[in-house]
C-alpha positions as MATLAB code, in Angstrom:
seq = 'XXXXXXXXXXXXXXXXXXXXXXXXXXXXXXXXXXXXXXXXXXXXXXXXXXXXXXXXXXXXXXXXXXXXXXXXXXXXXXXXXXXXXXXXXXXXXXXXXXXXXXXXXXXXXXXXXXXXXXXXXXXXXXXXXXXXXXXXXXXXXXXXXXXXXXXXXXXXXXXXXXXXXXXXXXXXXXXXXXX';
ca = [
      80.162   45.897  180.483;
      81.219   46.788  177.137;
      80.355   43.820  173.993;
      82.053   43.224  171.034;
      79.827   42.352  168.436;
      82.199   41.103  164.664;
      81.185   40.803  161.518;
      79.861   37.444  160.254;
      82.166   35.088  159.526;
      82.254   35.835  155.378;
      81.773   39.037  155.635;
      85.276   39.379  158.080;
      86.871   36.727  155.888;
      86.405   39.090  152.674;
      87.648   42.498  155.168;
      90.719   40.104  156.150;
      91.762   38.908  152.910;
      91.139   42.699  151.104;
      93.310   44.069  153.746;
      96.002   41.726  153.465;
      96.037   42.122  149.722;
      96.319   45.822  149.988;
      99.175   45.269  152.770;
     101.033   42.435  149.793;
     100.690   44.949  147.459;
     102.541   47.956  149.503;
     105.868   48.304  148.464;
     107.094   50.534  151.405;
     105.815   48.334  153.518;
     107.639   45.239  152.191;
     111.031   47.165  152.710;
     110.190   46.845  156.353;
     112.221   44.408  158.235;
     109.736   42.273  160.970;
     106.604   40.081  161.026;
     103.168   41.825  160.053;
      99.756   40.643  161.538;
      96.472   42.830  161.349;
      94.001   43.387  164.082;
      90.261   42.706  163.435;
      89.712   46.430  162.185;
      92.645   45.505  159.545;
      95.025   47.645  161.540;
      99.181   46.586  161.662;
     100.595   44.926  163.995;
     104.108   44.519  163.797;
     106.698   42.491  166.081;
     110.629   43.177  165.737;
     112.573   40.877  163.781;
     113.134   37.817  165.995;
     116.088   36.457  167.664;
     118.266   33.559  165.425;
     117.405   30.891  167.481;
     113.870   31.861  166.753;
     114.748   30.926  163.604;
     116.824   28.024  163.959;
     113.796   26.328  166.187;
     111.107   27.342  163.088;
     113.501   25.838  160.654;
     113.789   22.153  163.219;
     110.242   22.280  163.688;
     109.692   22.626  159.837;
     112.248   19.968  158.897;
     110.401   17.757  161.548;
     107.341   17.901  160.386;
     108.431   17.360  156.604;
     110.306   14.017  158.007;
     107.470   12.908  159.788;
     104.324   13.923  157.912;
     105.738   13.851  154.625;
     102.243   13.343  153.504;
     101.402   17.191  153.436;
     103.100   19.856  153.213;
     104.896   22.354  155.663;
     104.796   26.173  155.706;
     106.280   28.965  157.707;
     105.034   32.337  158.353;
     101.690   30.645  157.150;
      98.899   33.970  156.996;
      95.625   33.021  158.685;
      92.733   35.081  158.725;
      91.095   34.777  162.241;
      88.204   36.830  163.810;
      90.950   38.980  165.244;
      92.373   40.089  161.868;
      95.186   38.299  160.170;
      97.612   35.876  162.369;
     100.699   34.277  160.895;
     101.503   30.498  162.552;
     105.723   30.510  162.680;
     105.194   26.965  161.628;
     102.355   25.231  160.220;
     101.297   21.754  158.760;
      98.679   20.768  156.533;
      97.621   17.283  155.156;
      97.055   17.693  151.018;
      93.457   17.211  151.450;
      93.340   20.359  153.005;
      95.738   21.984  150.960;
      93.706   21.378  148.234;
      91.063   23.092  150.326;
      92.853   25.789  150.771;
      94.322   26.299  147.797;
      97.407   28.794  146.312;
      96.098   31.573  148.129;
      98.021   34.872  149.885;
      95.902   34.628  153.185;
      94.194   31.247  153.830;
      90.843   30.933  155.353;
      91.094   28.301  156.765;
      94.159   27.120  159.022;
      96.489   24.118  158.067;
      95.461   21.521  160.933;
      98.582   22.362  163.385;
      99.661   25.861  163.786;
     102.846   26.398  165.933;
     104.119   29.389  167.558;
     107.859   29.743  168.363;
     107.964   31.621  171.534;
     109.845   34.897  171.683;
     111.008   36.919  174.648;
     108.178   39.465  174.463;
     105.220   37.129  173.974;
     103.114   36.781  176.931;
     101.225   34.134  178.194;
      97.685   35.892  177.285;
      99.282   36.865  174.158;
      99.617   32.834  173.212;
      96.187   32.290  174.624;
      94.481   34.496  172.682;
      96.510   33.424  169.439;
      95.483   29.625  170.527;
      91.913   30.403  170.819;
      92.403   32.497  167.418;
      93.799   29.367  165.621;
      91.051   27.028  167.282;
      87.898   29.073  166.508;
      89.297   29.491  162.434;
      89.504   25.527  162.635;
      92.860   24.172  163.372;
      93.046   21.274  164.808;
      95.900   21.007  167.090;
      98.389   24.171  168.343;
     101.614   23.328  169.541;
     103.723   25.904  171.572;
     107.298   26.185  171.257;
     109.471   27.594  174.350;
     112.705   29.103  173.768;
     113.768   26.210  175.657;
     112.538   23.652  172.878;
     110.154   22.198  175.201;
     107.075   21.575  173.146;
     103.436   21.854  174.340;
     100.936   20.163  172.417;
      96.982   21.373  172.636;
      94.555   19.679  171.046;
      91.285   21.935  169.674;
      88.233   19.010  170.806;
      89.319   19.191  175.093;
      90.825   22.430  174.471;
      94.119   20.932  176.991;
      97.264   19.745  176.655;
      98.378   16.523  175.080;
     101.070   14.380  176.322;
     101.894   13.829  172.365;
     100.479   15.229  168.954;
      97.606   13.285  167.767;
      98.480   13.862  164.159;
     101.533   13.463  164.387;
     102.558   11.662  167.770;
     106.315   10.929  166.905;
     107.188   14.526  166.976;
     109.642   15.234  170.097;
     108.535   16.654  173.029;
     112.038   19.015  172.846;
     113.331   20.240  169.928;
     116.921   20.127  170.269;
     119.075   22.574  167.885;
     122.687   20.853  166.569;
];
């Protein structure tokens, strides 16, 4: 059986943010249309551009949170580095506390406490898994999954299983419903 051994923690923090710098800084790379992620040898993933209602349920989720946790502050397409390279939450949430942690940085190190993924046609259920895990082991606190129904899942990082309700923010719907 073949082991994976990574980096240290700091040491594949520093590889993640200096490749996702160098991929900022690219400006043929910016003229392409899609999301960017990196693997954990700082290698590019890319996904297609994503459907509208993609969009339309990352822009509810967003406005959501704002309503109901106006206490932090939302992002979108929020850049994590992870032990698997660089993963970017379609929705995030962080309290100012840790935004003040974190900082005005171009990749943060650590995630806001929710991450949410938005899911897409071609995501699998490994795929979200993995990502989960990803968002778990960097130190999120709670991952909530999207379907392209609207039905929302809520995980919470201590029992590693689904919640009947966020804990952080327990008035969010359990279906986001698009007008």
């Amino acid at each position: 059986m073949l082991t994976l051994e990574l980096p240290p923690h700091k040491t594949r923090t520093a590889f993640n943010l200096r490749r996702w710098t160098e991929l900022l800084a690219d400006r043929e790379l910016a003229k392409v249309e899609g999301r960017i992620e990196t693997d954990r040898h700082g290698h590019i993933i890319m996904s297609p551009p994503p459907a509208p209602s993609h969009g339309s349920f990352q822009s509810e989720i967003a406005y959501l949170l704002r309503t109901l946790l106006p206490e932090g502050r939302v992002l979108t397409e929020c850049p994590i580095s992870t032990a698997d390279g660089v993963k970017a939450s379609d929705v995030a949430w962080a309290s100012t506390q840790r935004m003040r942690q974190l900082g005005n940085r171009k990749c943060f190190v650590l995630p806001p406490e929710i991450c949410v993924e938005v899911l897409s046609p071609g995501n699998t259920e490994a795929e979200i898994q993995e990502k989960t895990a990803l968002y778990f082991d960097a130190g999120a606190q709670e991952v909530w999954i999207c379907a392209m129904s609207g039905a929302m899942k809520f995980i919470e990082h201590d029992a590693g299983r689904r919640m009947k309700a966020s804990r952080i923010c327990p008035a969010f719907p359990k279906k986001v419903v698009l007008s």
